PDB file of C-alpha atoms in Angstrom:
ATOM      1  CA  MET A   1      16.488  26.135 -19.361  1.00  0.00           C
ATOM      2  CA  GLY A   2      12.456  24.839 -19.342  1.00  0.00           C
ATOM      3  CA  GLN A   3      12.284  24.832 -23.227  1.00  0.00           C
ATOM      4  CA  PHE A   4      10.589  21.311 -22.902  1.00  0.00           C
ATOM      5  CA  ASP A   5       9.286  21.447 -26.590  1.00  0.00           C
ATOM      6  CA  ARG A   6      12.679  21.503 -27.977  1.00  0.00           C
ATOM      7  CA  ALA A   7      14.005  18.891 -25.385  1.00  0.00           C
ATOM      8  CA  GLU A   8      11.460  16.681 -26.549  1.00  0.00           C
ATOM      9  CA  GLU A   9      12.557  16.829 -30.172  1.00  0.00           C
ATOM     10  CA  SER A  10      16.190  16.441 -29.039  1.00  0.00           C
ATOM     11  CA  LEU A  11      15.066  13.233 -27.077  1.00  0.00           C
ATOM     12  CA  GLN A  12      13.256  11.655 -29.477  1.00  0.00           C
ATOM     13  CA  ALA A  13      15.858  12.027 -32.016  1.00  0.00           C
ATOM     14  CA  ALA A  14      18.590  10.806 -29.622  1.00  0.00           C
ATOM     15  CA  LEU A  15      16.049   7.619 -28.663  1.00  0.00           C
ATOM     16  CA  LYS A  16      15.831   7.248 -32.569  1.00  0.00           C
ATOM     17  CA  LEU A  17      19.391   6.766 -33.032  1.00  0.00           C
ATOM     18  CA  LYS A  18      20.351   4.822 -29.543  1.00  0.00           C
ATOM     19  CA  PRO A  19      16.640   3.455 -28.227  1.00  0.00           C
ATOM     20  CA  ASP A  20      18.096   1.423 -25.207  1.00  0.00           C
ATOM     21  CA  VAL A  21      19.668   4.005 -23.467  1.00  0.00           C
ATOM     22  CA  PRO A  22      17.744   4.584 -19.986  1.00  0.00           C
ATOM     23  CA  GLU A  23      18.676   7.836 -19.289  1.00  0.00           C
ATOM     24  CA  GLY A  24      16.581   8.823 -22.702  1.00  0.00           C
ATOM     25  CA  HIS A  25      13.805   7.060 -21.502  1.00  0.00           C
ATOM     26  CA  LEU A  26      14.192   9.015 -18.304  1.00  0.00           C
ATOM     27  CA  TRP A  27      14.715  12.631 -19.789  1.00  0.00           C
ATOM     28  CA  LEU A  28      11.789  12.400 -22.243  1.00  0.00           C
ATOM     29  CA  GLY A  29       9.412  10.957 -19.810  1.00  0.00           C
ATOM     30  CA  SER A  30      10.733  13.946 -17.230  1.00  0.00           C
ATOM     31  CA  THR A  31       9.844  16.105 -20.215  1.00  0.00           C
ATOM     32  CA  LEU A  32       6.646  14.974 -21.091  1.00  0.00           C
ATOM     33  CA  MET A  33       5.279  15.176 -17.798  1.00  0.00           C
ATOM     34  CA  ALA A  34       6.155  18.931 -17.590  1.00  0.00           C
ATOM     35  CA  LEU A  35       4.294  19.278 -21.076  1.00  0.00           C
ATOM     36  CA  GLY A  36       1.295  17.570 -19.327  1.00  0.00           C
ATOM     37  CA  HIS A  37       1.242  14.653 -21.292  1.00  0.00           C
ATOM     38  CA  HIS A  38       0.741  12.368 -18.717  1.00  0.00           C
ATOM     39  CA  GLU A  39      -0.058   8.782 -20.394  1.00  0.00           C
ATOM     40  CA  ALA A  40       2.901   9.227 -22.783  1.00  0.00           C
ATOM     41  CA  ALA A  41       5.437  10.208 -19.806  1.00  0.00           C
ATOM     42  CA  THR A  42       4.217   6.540 -18.264  1.00  0.00           C
ATOM     43  CA  ALA A  43       5.350   4.676 -20.987  1.00  0.00           C
ATOM     44  CA  GLU A  44       8.397   6.267 -21.548  1.00  0.00           C
ATOM     45  CA  LEU A  45       9.680   5.877 -17.704  1.00  0.00           C
ATOM     46  CA  GLU A  46       8.204   1.886 -17.887  1.00  0.00           C
ATOM     47  CA  ARG A  47      10.532   1.474 -20.623  1.00  0.00           C
ATOM     48  CA  VAL A  48      13.778   1.683 -17.879  1.00  0.00           C
ATOM     49  CA  PRO A  49      15.286  -1.026 -17.103  1.00  0.00           C
ATOM     50  CA  ALA A  50      14.700  -2.290 -13.012  1.00  0.00           C
ATOM     51  CA  ALA A  51      18.525  -3.389 -13.168  1.00  0.00           C
ATOM     52  CA  SER A  52      19.558   0.808 -14.192  1.00  0.00           C
ATOM     53  CA  SER A  53      21.410   2.911 -11.857  1.00  0.00           C
ATOM     54  CA  ILE A  54      18.849   4.981 -12.623  1.00  0.00           C
ATOM     55  CA  ALA A  55      16.034   3.021 -12.046  1.00  0.00           C
ATOM     56  CA  MET A  56      14.914   4.319  -8.550  1.00  0.00           C
ATOM     57  CA  ASP A  57      14.452   7.953 -10.483  1.00  0.00           C
ATOM     58  CA  ALA A  58      12.287   6.384 -12.706  1.00  0.00           C
ATOM     59  CA  ASP A  59       9.982   4.764 -10.295  1.00  0.00           C
ATOM     60  CA  TYR A  60      10.013   7.667  -8.233  1.00  0.00           C
ATOM     61  CA  MET A  61       8.699   9.832 -11.397  1.00  0.00           C
ATOM     62  CA  LEU A  62       6.110   6.631 -12.153  1.00  0.00           C
ATOM     63  CA  VAL A  63       4.577   6.933  -9.111  1.00  0.00           C
ATOM     64  CA  GLN A  64       3.796  11.244  -9.601  1.00  0.00           C
ATOM     65  CA  GLY A  65       2.922   9.821 -13.765  1.00  0.00           C
ATOM     66  CA  TYR A  66       0.116   6.921 -12.372  1.00  0.00           C
ATOM     67  CA  ARG A  67      -1.223   9.575 -10.322  1.00  0.00           C
ATOM     68  CA  ARG A  68      -1.635  12.748 -12.389  1.00  0.00           C
ATOM     69  CA  VAL A  69      -3.162   9.992 -15.005  1.00  0.00           C
ATOM     70  CA  ALA A  70      -5.475   9.047 -12.406  1.00  0.00           C
ATOM     71  CA  GLU A  71      -6.205  13.167 -11.836  1.00  0.00           C
ATOM     72  CA  ASP A  72      -6.945  13.650 -15.895  1.00  0.00           C
ATOM     73  CA  TYR A  73      -9.454  10.771 -15.893  1.00  0.00           C
ATOM     74  CA  TYR A  74     -11.182  11.949 -12.519  1.00  0.00           C
ATOM     75  CA  LYS A  75     -11.359  15.459 -13.996  1.00  0.00           C
ATOM     76  CA  LYS A  76     -12.994  13.723 -17.233  1.00  0.00           C
ATOM     77  CA  ILE A  77     -15.549  11.447 -15.334  1.00  0.00           C
ATOM     78  CA  GLN A  78     -15.961  14.931 -13.170  1.00  0.00           C
ATOM     79  CA  GLN A  79     -17.573  17.262 -16.177  1.00  0.00           C
ATOM     80  CA  THR A  80     -19.262  13.792 -17.507  1.00  0.00           C
ATOM     81  CA  ASP A  81     -21.627  13.491 -13.971  1.00  0.00           C
ATOM     82  CA  VAL A  82     -20.213  15.235 -10.942  1.00  0.00           C
ATOM     83  CA  ASN A  83     -22.407  13.571  -8.441  1.00  0.00           C
ATOM     84  CA  SER A  84     -21.891  10.458 -10.055  1.00  0.00           C
ATOM     85  CA  TYR A  85     -20.955   7.969  -7.336  1.00  0.00           C
ATOM     86  CA  ARG A  86     -17.727   7.376  -9.360  1.00  0.00           C
ATOM     87  CA  ALA A  87     -16.662  10.564  -9.240  1.00  0.00           C
ATOM     88  CA  HIS A  88     -17.245  10.564  -5.799  1.00  0.00           C
ATOM     89  CA  GLN A  89     -14.912   7.286  -5.373  1.00  0.00           C
ATOM     90  CA  LEU A  90     -12.162   9.231  -7.220  1.00  0.00           C
ATOM     91  CA  ALA A  91     -12.450  12.219  -5.014  1.00  0.00           C
ATOM     92  CA  ALA A  92     -11.773  10.406  -1.939  1.00  0.00           C
ATOM     93  CA  GLU A  93      -8.872   8.426  -3.574  1.00  0.00           C
ATOM     94  CA  SER A  94      -7.846  12.046  -4.692  1.00  0.00           C
ATOM     95  CA  PHE A  95      -8.304  13.183  -0.695  1.00  0.00           C
ATOM     96  CA  ALA A  96      -6.620   9.785   0.232  1.00  0.00           C
ATOM     97  CA  TRP A  97      -3.590  10.807  -1.849  1.00  0.00           C
ATOM     98  CA  ASP A  98      -3.036  14.236   0.054  1.00  0.00           C
ATOM     99  CA  SER A  99      -3.528  12.633   3.751  1.00  0.00           C
ATOM    100  CA  LYS A 100      -6.814  14.973   3.923  1.00  0.00           C
ATOM    101  CA  TYR A 101      -8.523  11.873   5.371  1.00  0.00           C
ATOM    102  CA  GLN A 102     -11.884  13.542   6.398  1.00  0.00           C
ATOM    103  CA  ASN A 103     -12.715  14.870   3.292  1.00  0.00           C
ATOM    104  CA  ALA A 104     -11.474  11.555   1.919  1.00  0.00           C
ATOM    105  CA  ILE A 105     -13.880   9.493   4.541  1.00  0.00           C
ATOM    106  CA  LEU A 106     -16.891  12.466   3.061  1.00  0.00           C
ATOM    107  CA  GLU A 107     -16.693  11.613  -0.512  1.00  0.00           C
ATOM    108  CA  TYR A 108     -16.890   7.682   0.305  1.00  0.00           C
ATOM    109  CA  ARG A 109     -19.971   7.937   2.303  1.00  0.00           C
ATOM    110  CA  LYS A 110     -21.698  10.139  -0.739  1.00  0.00           C
ATOM    111  CA  ALA A 111     -20.826   7.501  -2.711  1.00  0.00           C
ATOM    112  CA  LEU A 112     -22.389   4.957  -0.720  1.00  0.00           C
ATOM    113  CA  GLN A 113     -25.667   6.930  -0.679  1.00  0.00           C
ATOM    114  CA  LEU A 114     -25.146   6.836  -4.218  1.00  0.00           C
ATOM    115  CA  LYS A 115     -24.194   2.947  -4.606  1.00  0.00           C
ATOM    116  CA  PRO A 116     -24.550   1.621  -1.025  1.00  0.00           C
ATOM    117  CA  ASP A 117     -22.828  -1.854  -2.977  1.00  0.00           C
ATOM    118  CA  LEU A 118     -20.106  -0.294  -4.185  1.00  0.00           C
ATOM    119  CA  GLU A 119     -16.895  -2.427  -3.612  1.00  0.00           C
ATOM    120  CA  GLY A 120     -13.953  -1.094  -1.801  1.00  0.00           C
ATOM    121  CA  ALA A 121     -15.686   1.957  -0.470  1.00  0.00           C
ATOM    122  CA  HIS A 122     -16.076   0.838   2.914  1.00  0.00           C
ATOM    123  CA  ARG A 123     -12.650  -0.576   2.604  1.00  0.00           C
ATOM    124  CA  GLY A 124     -11.486   2.456   1.916  1.00  0.00           C
ATOM    125  CA  ILE A 125     -12.594   4.106   4.804  1.00  0.00           C
ATOM    126  CA  ALA A 126     -11.109   1.621   6.977  1.00  0.00           C
ATOM    127  CA  GLU A 127      -7.814   2.288   5.746  1.00  0.00           C
ATOM    128  CA  LEU A 128      -8.158   6.108   6.378  1.00  0.00           C
ATOM    129  CA  TYR A 129      -9.424   5.113   9.938  1.00  0.00           C
ATOM    130  CA  TRP A 130      -6.763   2.667  10.267  1.00  0.00           C
ATOM    131  CA  GLU A 131      -3.721   5.533   9.182  1.00  0.00           C
ATOM    132  CA  GLN A 132      -4.759   7.557  11.959  1.00  0.00           C
ATOM    133  CA  ARG A 133      -4.831   4.974  14.386  1.00  0.00           C
ATOM    134  CA  GLN A 134      -8.654   4.684  15.001  1.00  0.00           C
ATOM    135  CA  PHE A 135      -8.363   0.569  15.224  1.00  0.00           C
ATOM    136  CA  GLU A 136     -12.247   0.580  16.192  1.00  0.00           C
ATOM    137  CA  LYS A 137     -13.420   2.305  14.002  1.00  0.00           C
ATOM    138  CA  ALA A 138     -11.249   0.253  11.278  1.00  0.00           C
ATOM    139  CA  THR A 139     -12.488  -2.602  11.747  1.00  0.00           C
ATOM    140  CA  GLN A 140     -16.104  -2.147  11.932  1.00  0.00           C
ATOM    141  CA  GLU A 141     -15.721  -0.487   8.250  1.00  0.00           C
ATOM    142  CA  TYR A 142     -13.945  -3.670   7.472  1.00  0.00           C
ATOM    143  CA  VAL A 143     -16.548  -5.667   8.955  1.00  0.00           C
ATOM    144  CA  VAL A 144     -19.556  -3.701   6.902  1.00  0.00           C
ATOM    145  CA  GLU A 145     -16.974  -4.691   3.827  1.00  0.00           C
ATOM    146  CA  LEU A 146     -17.028  -8.168   4.126  1.00  0.00           C
ATOM    147  CA  GLN A 147     -20.898  -8.563   4.693  1.00  0.00           C
ATOM    148  CA  ARG A 148     -21.208  -7.457   1.041  1.00  0.00           C
ATOM    149  CA  PHE A 149     -17.432  -8.685   0.067  1.00  0.00           C
ATOM    150  CA  PRO A 150     -16.605 -11.722   2.016  1.00  0.00           C
ATOM    151  CA  LEU A 151     -13.553 -12.419   0.030  1.00  0.00           C
ATOM    152  CA  ASP A 152     -11.541  -9.363   1.093  1.00  0.00           C
ATOM    153  CA  ASP A 153      -8.234 -10.843   2.491  1.00  0.00           C
ATOM    154  CA  GLU A 154      -7.427  -7.238   3.919  1.00  0.00           C
ATOM    155  CA  ALA A 155     -10.775  -6.974   5.763  1.00  0.00           C
ATOM    156  CA  HIS A 156     -10.174 -10.287   6.813  1.00  0.00           C
ATOM    157  CA  LEU A 157      -6.033  -9.587   7.903  1.00  0.00           C
ATOM    158  CA  ARG A 158      -6.900  -6.349   9.302  1.00  0.00           C
ATOM    159  CA  ILE A 159      -9.751  -7.613  11.427  1.00  0.00           C
ATOM    160  CA  GLY A 160      -7.254 -10.807  12.351  1.00  0.00           C
ATOM    161  CA  GLU A 161      -4.891  -7.696  13.560  1.00  0.00           C
ATOM    162  CA  TYR A 162      -6.850  -5.856  15.851  1.00  0.00           C
ATOM    163  CA  LEU A 163      -8.683  -8.879  17.229  1.00  0.00           C
ATOM    164  CA  LEU A 164      -4.887 -10.093  18.079  1.00  0.00           C
ATOM    165  CA  SER A 165      -4.328  -6.709  19.739  1.00  0.00           C
ATOM    166  CA  GLN A 166      -7.320  -6.809  22.264  1.00  0.00           C
ATOM    167  CA  GLY A 167      -6.061 -11.083  23.452  1.00  0.00           C
ATOM    168  CA  LYS A 168      -8.526 -12.457  21.187  1.00  0.00           C
ATOM    169  CA  VAL A 169      -6.796 -15.214  19.548  1.00  0.00           C
ATOM    170  CA  GLY A 170      -8.963 -17.538  19.419  1.00  0.00           C
ATOM    171  CA  GLU A 171     -11.324 -15.102  17.417  1.00  0.00           C
ATOM    172  CA  ALA A 172      -8.312 -13.429  15.205  1.00  0.00           C
ATOM    173  CA  VAL A 173      -7.071 -16.814  13.670  1.00  0.00           C
ATOM    174  CA  PRO A 174      -9.871 -17.525  11.648  1.00  0.00           C
ATOM    175  CA  GLN A 175     -10.076 -14.470  10.690  1.00  0.00           C
ATOM    176  CA  LEU A 176      -5.976 -14.612   9.481  1.00  0.00           C
ATOM    177  CA  GLU A 177      -6.733 -17.954   8.017  1.00  0.00           C
ATOM    178  CA  THR A 178      -9.259 -16.963   5.917  1.00  0.00           C
ATOM    179  CA  ALA A 179      -7.029 -13.901   4.524  1.00  0.00           C
ATOM    180  CA  LEU A 180      -4.493 -16.872   3.694  1.00  0.00           C
ATOM    181  CA  GLN A 181      -6.557 -19.159   1.827  1.00  0.00           C
ATOM    182  CA  VAL A 182      -7.701 -15.838  -0.496  1.00  0.00           C
ATOM    183  CA  ASN A 183      -4.312 -14.195  -0.687  1.00  0.00           C
ATOM    184  CA  LYS A 184      -1.926 -17.196   0.127  1.00  0.00           C
ATOM    185  CA  ARG A 185       1.103 -15.381   1.601  1.00  0.00           C
ATOM    186  CA  SER A 186       2.180 -11.716   2.406  1.00  0.00           C
ATOM    187  CA  TRP A 187       4.922 -10.424   4.897  1.00  0.00           C
ATOM    188  CA  GLU A 188       1.813  -9.023   6.996  1.00  0.00           C
ATOM    189  CA  LEU A 189      -0.036 -11.951   7.140  1.00  0.00           C
ATOM    190  CA  ASP A 190       2.851 -13.944   8.004  1.00  0.00           C
ATOM    191  CA  ARG A 191       3.618 -11.815  11.105  1.00  0.00           C
ATOM    192  CA  ALA A 192       0.182 -11.804  12.236  1.00  0.00           C
ATOM    193  CA  LEU A 193      -0.154 -15.308  12.038  1.00  0.00           C
ATOM    194  CA  GLY A 194       3.583 -15.695  14.117  1.00  0.00           C
ATOM    195  CA  GLN A 195       2.073 -13.486  16.903  1.00  0.00           C
ATOM    196  CA  ALA A 196      -1.015 -15.557  16.938  1.00  0.00           C
ATOM    197  CA  SER A 197       1.175 -19.009  17.008  1.00  0.00           C
ATOM    198  CA  MET A 198       3.228 -16.825  20.061  1.00  0.00           C
ATOM    199  CA  ALA A 199       0.058 -16.484  21.983  1.00  0.00           C
ATOM    200  CA  THR A 200      -0.836 -19.984  21.532  1.00  0.00           C
ATOM    201  CA  ASP A 201       2.924 -20.866  22.689  1.00  0.00           C
ATOM    202  CA  ASP A 202       3.333 -22.854  19.498  1.00  0.00           C
ATOM    203  CA  MET A 203       7.166 -21.505  19.284  1.00  0.00           C
ATOM    204  CA  ALA A 204       8.085 -23.768  16.065  1.00  0.00           C
ATOM    205  CA  LYS A 205       5.168 -22.594  13.822  1.00  0.00           C
ATOM    206  CA  ALA A 206       5.621 -18.751  15.247  1.00  0.00           C
ATOM    207  CA  GLN A 207       9.706 -19.064  14.302  1.00  0.00           C
ATOM    208  CA  SER A 208       8.372 -20.230  10.382  1.00  0.00           C
ATOM    209  CA  TRP A 209       5.675 -17.586  10.086  1.00  0.00           C
ATOM    210  CA  LEU A 210       7.973 -14.746  11.463  1.00  0.00           C
ATOM    211  CA  GLU A 211      11.027 -16.004   9.635  1.00  0.00           C
ATOM    212  CA  SER A 212       9.155 -16.064   6.125  1.00  0.00           C
ATOM    213  CA  ALA A 213       7.917 -12.420   7.427  1.00  0.00           C
ATOM    214  CA  THR A 214      11.310 -10.971   7.718  1.00  0.00           C
ATOM    215  CA  GLN A 215      12.274 -12.720   4.245  1.00  0.00           C
ATOM    216  CA  GLN A 216       9.881 -10.745   2.301  1.00  0.00           C
ATOM    217  CA  ASN A 217      10.003  -7.575   4.198  1.00  0.00           C
ATOM    218  CA  PRO A 218      13.665  -7.070   5.706  1.00  0.00           C
ATOM    219  CA  SER A 219      12.878  -3.886   6.847  1.00  0.00           C
ATOM    220  CA  ASP A 220       9.783  -4.053   9.181  1.00  0.00           C
ATOM    221  CA  ALA A 221      11.122  -3.772  12.617  1.00  0.00           C
ATOM    222  CA  LEU A 222       8.564  -5.741  14.587  1.00  0.00           C
ATOM    223  CA  SER A 223       8.978  -9.117  12.434  1.00  0.00           C
ATOM    224  CA  HIS A 224      12.742  -9.074  13.320  1.00  0.00           C
ATOM    225  CA  GLN A 225      11.320  -8.048  17.796  1.00  0.00           C
ATOM    226  CA  LEU A 226       9.028 -10.825  17.391  1.00  0.00           C
ATOM    227  CA  LEU A 227      11.071 -13.572  16.254  1.00  0.00           C
ATOM    228  CA  ALA A 228      13.704 -12.179  18.345  1.00  0.00           C
ATOM    229  CA  GLU A 229      11.603 -13.307  21.317  1.00  0.00           C
ATOM    230  CA  VAL A 230      10.980 -16.739  19.533  1.00  0.00           C
ATOM    231  CA  TYR A 231      14.475 -17.295  19.775  1.00  0.00           C
ATOM    232  CA  ARG A 232      15.065 -16.244  22.991  1.00  0.00           C
ATOM    233  CA  ALA A 233      12.040 -18.443  24.090  1.00  0.00           C
ATOM    234  CA  THR A 234      13.654 -21.664  22.476  1.00  0.00           C
ATOM    235  CA  GLY A 235      17.074 -21.198  23.958  1.00  0.00           C
ATOM    236  CA  GLN A 236      18.957 -19.814  20.233  1.00  0.00           C
ATOM    237  CA  SER A 237      20.593 -16.838  22.240  1.00  0.00           C
ATOM    238  CA  ASP A 238      22.700 -16.172  19.268  1.00  0.00           C
ATOM    239  CA  ARG A 239      20.051 -15.294  16.954  1.00  0.00           C
ATOM    240  CA  ALA A 240      17.945 -13.619  19.490  1.00  0.00           C
ATOM    241  CA  GLU A 241      20.771 -10.791  19.752  1.00  0.00           C
ATOM    242  CA  ARG A 242      21.128 -10.714  16.747  1.00  0.00           C
ATOM    243  CA  GLU A 243      17.305 -10.486  15.686  1.00  0.00           C
ATOM    244  CA  GLN A 244      17.156  -7.805  18.367  1.00  0.00           C
ATOM    245  CA  SER A 245      20.119  -5.780  17.190  1.00  0.00           C
ATOM    246  CA  ILE A 246      18.975  -5.357  13.634  1.00  0.00           C
ATOM    247  CA  PHE A 247      15.300  -4.567  15.593  1.00  0.00           C
ATOM    248  CA  ILE A 248      17.180  -1.673  16.930  1.00  0.00           C
ATOM    249  CA  LYS A 249      18.747  -0.437  14.036  1.00  0.00           C
ATOM    250  CA  LEU A 250      15.256  -0.504  11.912  1.00  0.00           C
ATOM    251  CA  SER A 251      13.946   1.077  15.039  1.00  0.00           C
ATOM    252  CA  ALA A 252      16.285   3.998  15.369  1.00  0.00           C
ATOM    253  CA  ALA A 253      16.064   4.464  11.437  1.00  0.00           C
ATOM    254  CA  GLU A 254      12.324   4.887  11.935  1.00  0.00           C
ATOM    255  CA  ARG A 255      12.569   7.481  14.307  1.00  0.00           C
ATOM    256  CA  ASN A 256      15.253   9.293  12.117  1.00  0.00           C
TER     257      ASN A 256
END
């Protein structure tokens, strides 16, 4: 009925009697969100156990809550100094959340004018170009980020992926290996290393990397397709058919 103040009172009373009821924390969190108490809302939503049947609903609301909290702080910073590099950086991130890519890039550029060595700004621009499939521009920004912050594992990974797509395997591998040393493991990195191993005909390594990628992220269609190719090349026809079947199902789901 939209009577959030009264709802909050009742939910607080209910949780005093039974503090371990997940639904109580979910509904109190959503009520606090409606009242504009974003930080308090996220604290309640974080108390919903991961094993609960409503955990996905709580996680969805948490994403909204974290975003609202960030926007609250952004407004405070804007009020303090509208032309600070942090204000422009936060404005860029806010635009990026709303998929307003050009606005976000412009704000990152303004932040860099005020603080040329701002960590993450060039990477932020690169990510926006990458989302728009402007891979060459993205790679140029990742390169600039690495000139200032050489241990940025994501920049090394993306540059490596771009070089692989251009057939420059010899240049890609050092980038991917550096990313591995910094970040150890990620499914995207394992997939890229699997692709590099395929390009050098090292099918044993390719199989190992790609099996790891599919285990870490079973929903990535490309990893399954690549693994099917490796199994096919090494005479593992049953495994190849299984991976190809998974790839087809995931691809259909993505199109839908």
